Amino acid sequence: IKLDNTNYHFMQGEYQLAEGGDGAQRFDLKYTIASRGFSTPLNFYGGYSSADPTVRDPQTYETVFTGNDQYAILAVRDRVILNLDGIVFEKAYAKNAFGADELLGAALYVARSVDANNMPEVHVNNCVFRDNQESDVELNANNGGGSAINLKAGKVYVNNCLFKDNTAYNRGCLI
């Protein structure tokens, strides 16, 4: 449910944000927030009841952003403050299909856009990262990693999150 240009409330259920099945597709906030500016945070809140959207309990009413074992989920590559709260990132899949300079994160990828001054800031609170995988079989040891979160540039703050059963072929599995 889109409340305004700042707050998004997601009801319980599964959401597939990306299309395409090669592990290189993901929902890219760069194009969604290009005209937003940096000072106003963008907030994604999960855990709302589908029966009564005023009731929020992320543990009871799971909001799942899924990759269905074939898609990456979310990329943040622009100057934005993004707050993620009460969301489950599940079954994300990513492989390095962007070239040697593009490291991947299956569930959440945070990097700068072309302009080095456009650094994102992401706050991840009360979220779950489970059953995410990154595959970098085809590339050298300098690429890959971060099946849950890959931080290439910017800032990520993680608070009260659960990481469970995430795997990576090469380098850091979680972050």
mmCIF file of C-alpha atoms in Angstrom:
data_model
loop_
_atom_site.group_PDB
_atom_site.id
_atom_site.type_symbol
_atom_site.label_atom_id
_atom_site.label_comp_id
_atom_site.label_asym_id
_atom_site.label_seq_id
_atom_site.Cartn_x
_atom_site.Cartn_y
_atom_site.Cartn_z
ATOM 1 C CA ILE A 1 0.000 0.000 0.000
ATOM 2 C CA LYS A 2 1.500 3.327 -1.033
ATOM 3 C CA LEU A 3 0.564 5.946 1.538
ATOM 4 C CA ASP A 4 2.439 8.902 0.067
ATOM 5 C CA ASN A 5 5.770 9.571 -1.606
ATOM 6 C CA THR A 6 7.649 8.672 1.571
ATOM 7 C CA ASN A 7 5.903 5.777 3.353
ATOM 8 C CA TYR A 8 5.024 2.397 1.909
ATOM 9 C CA HIS A 9 3.154 -0.140 4.041
ATOM 10 C CA PHE A 10 3.215 -3.756 2.857
ATOM 11 C CA MET A 11 0.574 -6.235 3.930
ATOM 12 C CA GLN A 12 1.375 -9.839 4.727
ATOM 13 C CA GLY A 13 2.197 -11.991 1.717
ATOM 14 C CA GLU A 14 4.891 -12.529 -0.886
ATOM 15 C CA TYR A 15 6.126 -9.832 -3.227
ATOM 16 C CA GLN A 16 8.383 -10.508 -6.202
ATOM 17 C CA LEU A 17 9.951 -7.183 -7.108
ATOM 18 C CA ALA A 18 12.077 -8.203 -10.106
ATOM 19 C CA GLU A 19 11.493 -9.762 -13.479
ATOM 20 C CA GLY A 20 13.751 -11.949 -15.592
ATOM 21 C CA GLY A 21 15.336 -15.189 -14.472
ATOM 22 C CA ASP A 22 19.083 -14.908 -14.873
ATOM 23 C CA GLY A 23 19.910 -13.754 -11.349
ATOM 24 C CA ALA A 24 20.892 -10.330 -12.657
ATOM 25 C CA GLN A 25 17.478 -8.695 -12.459
ATOM 26 C CA ARG A 26 16.377 -6.813 -9.354
ATOM 27 C CA PHE A 27 14.145 -3.943 -8.312
ATOM 28 C CA ASP A 28 16.414 -0.948 -8.662
ATOM 29 C CA LEU A 29 15.507 2.059 -6.526
ATOM 30 C CA LYS A 30 17.814 4.245 -8.597
ATOM 31 C CA TYR A 31 15.095 4.798 -11.157
ATOM 32 C CA THR A 32 12.236 4.918 -8.665
ATOM 33 C CA ILE A 33 13.650 7.732 -6.558
ATOM 34 C CA ALA A 34 15.610 9.745 -9.088
ATOM 35 C CA SER A 35 13.643 12.918 -8.432
ATOM 36 C CA ARG A 36 13.150 12.493 -4.664
ATOM 37 C CA GLY A 37 16.252 14.193 -3.330
ATOM 38 C CA PHE A 38 18.250 13.140 -0.280
ATOM 39 C CA SER A 39 16.686 14.860 2.700
ATOM 40 C CA THR A 40 13.367 12.958 2.886
ATOM 41 C CA PRO A 41 13.713 9.284 3.848
ATOM 42 C CA LEU A 42 11.910 6.572 1.926
ATOM 43 C CA ASN A 43 10.290 4.084 4.340
ATOM 44 C CA PHE A 44 9.242 0.490 3.615
ATOM 45 C CA TYR A 45 7.290 -1.054 6.502
ATOM 46 C CA GLY A 46 6.246 -4.700 6.431
ATOM 47 C CA GLY A 47 3.996 -6.762 8.657
ATOM 48 C CA TYR A 48 0.532 -5.328 8.139
ATOM 49 C CA SER A 49 -2.537 -7.547 8.407
ATOM 50 C CA SER A 50 -4.438 -8.095 5.163
ATOM 51 C CA ALA A 51 -7.681 -8.323 7.171
ATOM 52 C CA ASP A 52 -7.095 -5.014 8.963
ATOM 53 C CA PRO A 53 -4.368 -2.817 7.408
ATOM 54 C CA THR A 54 -4.149 -0.696 10.554
ATOM 55 C CA VAL A 55 -2.735 -3.678 12.513
ATOM 56 C CA ARG A 56 1.028 -4.220 12.263
ATOM 57 C CA ASP A 57 2.941 -7.189 13.661
ATOM 58 C CA PRO A 58 5.843 -8.271 11.398
ATOM 59 C CA GLN A 59 6.279 -11.617 13.162
ATOM 60 C CA THR A 60 2.622 -12.567 12.775
ATOM 61 C CA TYR A 61 1.948 -10.983 9.377
ATOM 62 C CA GLU A 62 5.112 -11.702 7.378
ATOM 63 C CA THR A 63 5.858 -9.464 4.439
ATOM 64 C CA VAL A 64 8.191 -11.460 2.194
ATOM 65 C CA PHE A 65 10.211 -9.937 -0.638
ATOM 66 C CA THR A 66 11.133 -13.067 -2.588
ATOM 67 C CA GLY A 67 13.470 -13.873 -5.419
ATOM 68 C CA ASN A 68 11.929 -17.331 -5.926
ATOM 69 C CA ASP A 69 15.452 -18.798 -6.158
ATOM 70 C CA GLN A 70 15.994 -17.075 -9.511
ATOM 71 C CA TYR A 71 15.979 -13.314 -8.942
ATOM 72 C CA ALA A 72 17.903 -10.750 -6.936
ATOM 73 C CA ILE A 73 15.589 -8.572 -4.849
ATOM 74 C CA LEU A 74 16.576 -4.960 -4.192
ATOM 75 C CA ALA A 75 19.290 -2.546 -5.360
ATOM 76 C CA VAL A 76 19.867 0.885 -3.860
ATOM 77 C CA ARG A 77 22.164 2.966 -6.050
ATOM 78 C CA ASP A 78 21.270 6.575 -5.538
ATOM 79 C CA ARG A 79 21.483 9.308 -2.965
ATOM 80 C CA VAL A 80 18.635 8.331 -0.687
ATOM 81 C CA ILE A 81 17.917 7.473 2.909
ATOM 82 C CA LEU A 82 16.005 4.190 2.871
ATOM 83 C CA ASN A 83 14.442 2.623 5.970
ATOM 84 C CA LEU A 84 13.482 -1.046 5.762
ATOM 85 C CA ASP A 85 11.509 -2.344 8.728
ATOM 86 C CA GLY A 86 9.786 -5.683 9.306
ATOM 87 C CA ILE A 87 10.530 -7.231 5.906
ATOM 88 C CA VAL A 88 11.667 -10.772 5.127
ATOM 89 C CA PHE A 89 14.154 -11.090 2.246
ATOM 90 C CA GLU A 90 13.884 -14.669 1.072
ATOM 91 C CA LYS A 91 15.176 -16.930 -1.704
ATOM 92 C CA ALA A 92 17.097 -14.215 -3.510
ATOM 93 C CA TYR A 93 19.507 -15.399 -6.154
ATOM 94 C CA ALA A 94 22.237 -13.361 -7.807
ATOM 95 C CA LYS A 95 25.144 -14.028 -10.076
ATOM 96 C CA ASN A 96 27.654 -11.586 -11.469
ATOM 97 C CA ALA A 97 26.209 -10.682 -14.839
ATOM 98 C CA PHE A 98 27.208 -7.026 -14.879
ATOM 99 C CA GLY A 99 30.923 -7.435 -15.479
ATOM 100 C CA ALA A 100 34.035 -7.654 -13.337
ATOM 101 C CA ASP A 101 33.493 -4.304 -11.603
ATOM 102 C CA GLU A 102 29.981 -5.063 -10.380
ATOM 103 C CA LEU A 103 29.876 -7.037 -7.143
ATOM 104 C CA LEU A 104 26.518 -8.518 -6.247
ATOM 105 C CA GLY A 105 24.221 -8.872 -3.311
ATOM 106 C CA ALA A 106 21.336 -11.218 -3.818
ATOM 107 C CA ALA A 107 18.848 -9.798 -1.309
ATOM 108 C CA LEU A 108 20.085 -6.215 -0.875
ATOM 109 C CA TYR A 109 22.727 -4.474 -2.988
ATOM 110 C CA VAL A 110 23.889 -0.993 -1.922
ATOM 111 C CA ALA A 111 26.204 1.049 -4.154
ATOM 112 C CA ARG A 112 26.647 4.497 -5.615
ATOM 113 C CA SER A 113 25.342 5.596 -8.951
ATOM 114 C CA VAL A 114 27.615 7.086 -11.602
ATOM 115 C CA ASP A 115 28.089 10.222 -9.483
ATOM 116 C CA ALA A 116 30.470 9.411 -6.611
ATOM 117 C CA ASN A 117 28.703 11.992 -4.426
ATOM 118 C CA ASN A 118 25.420 10.082 -4.563
ATOM 119 C CA MET A 119 25.925 7.686 -1.677
ATOM 120 C CA PRO A 120 22.886 5.873 -0.264
ATOM 121 C CA GLU A 121 22.163 5.371 3.416
ATOM 122 C CA VAL A 122 20.114 2.291 4.320
ATOM 123 C CA HIS A 123 18.675 1.429 7.739
ATOM 124 C CA VAL A 124 17.629 -2.208 8.089
ATOM 125 C CA ASN A 125 15.561 -2.871 11.218
ATOM 126 C CA ASN A 126 13.679 -5.948 12.386
ATOM 127 C CA CYS A 127 14.239 -7.749 9.080
ATOM 128 C CA VAL A 128 14.957 -11.377 8.236
ATOM 129 C CA PHE A 129 17.366 -12.574 5.542
ATOM 130 C CA ARG A 130 16.852 -16.282 4.876
ATOM 131 C CA ASP A 131 17.689 -18.770 2.144
ATOM 132 C CA ASN A 132 19.454 -16.250 -0.098
ATOM 133 C CA GLN A 133 22.304 -17.271 -2.389
ATOM 134 C CA GLU A 134 24.958 -15.644 -4.504
ATOM 135 C CA SER A 135 26.698 -17.588 -7.243
ATOM 136 C CA ASP A 136 29.916 -16.334 -8.753
ATOM 137 C CA VAL A 137 31.173 -19.595 -10.204
ATOM 138 C CA GLU A 138 32.235 -18.098 -13.529
ATOM 139 C CA LEU A 139 34.370 -15.253 -12.216
ATOM 140 C CA ASN A 140 37.616 -14.761 -10.364
ATOM 141 C CA ALA A 141 38.205 -14.452 -6.632
ATOM 142 C CA ASN A 142 37.798 -10.669 -6.641
ATOM 143 C CA ASN A 143 34.056 -10.767 -7.261
ATOM 144 C CA GLY A 144 30.957 -12.100 -5.581
ATOM 145 C CA GLY A 145 29.752 -12.415 -2.035
ATOM 146 C CA GLY A 146 27.033 -10.857 0.018
ATOM 147 C CA SER A 147 24.077 -13.166 -0.452
ATOM 148 C CA ALA A 148 22.157 -11.217 2.195
ATOM 149 C CA ILE A 149 23.647 -7.691 1.879
ATOM 150 C CA ASN A 150 26.383 -6.438 -0.402
ATOM 151 C CA LEU A 151 27.680 -2.987 0.490
ATOM 152 C CA LYS A 152 29.806 -1.541 -2.288
ATOM 153 C CA ALA A 153 29.419 2.123 -1.319
ATOM 154 C CA GLY A 154 27.334 4.158 1.085
ATOM 155 C CA LYS A 155 26.213 3.278 4.598
ATOM 156 C CA VAL A 156 24.138 0.393 5.935
ATOM 157 C CA TYR A 157 22.934 0.203 9.541
ATOM 158 C CA VAL A 158 21.571 -3.158 10.680
ATOM 159 C CA ASN A 159 19.574 -3.520 13.902
ATOM 160 C CA ASN A 160 17.699 -6.500 15.350
ATOM 161 C CA CYS A 161 17.857 -8.609 12.163
ATOM 162 C CA LEU A 162 18.030 -12.377 11.686
ATOM 163 C CA PHE A 163 20.319 -14.005 9.110
ATOM 164 C CA LYS A 164 19.562 -17.666 8.432
ATOM 165 C CA ASP A 165 20.685 -20.205 5.803
ATOM 166 C CA ASN A 166 22.290 -17.744 3.372
ATOM 167 C CA THR A 167 25.068 -19.013 1.068
ATOM 168 C CA ALA A 168 27.730 -17.530 -1.189
ATOM 169 C CA TYR A 169 30.145 -19.180 -3.573
ATOM 170 C CA ASN A 170 32.896 -16.660 -3.045
ATOM 171 C CA ARG A 171 33.758 -14.167 -0.286
ATOM 172 C CA GLY A 172 31.440 -12.867 2.447
ATOM 173 C CA CYS A 173 28.137 -14.630 2.711
ATOM 174 C CA LEU A 174 26.123 -12.225 4.850
ATOM 175 C CA ILE A 175 27.565 -8.774 4.329
#
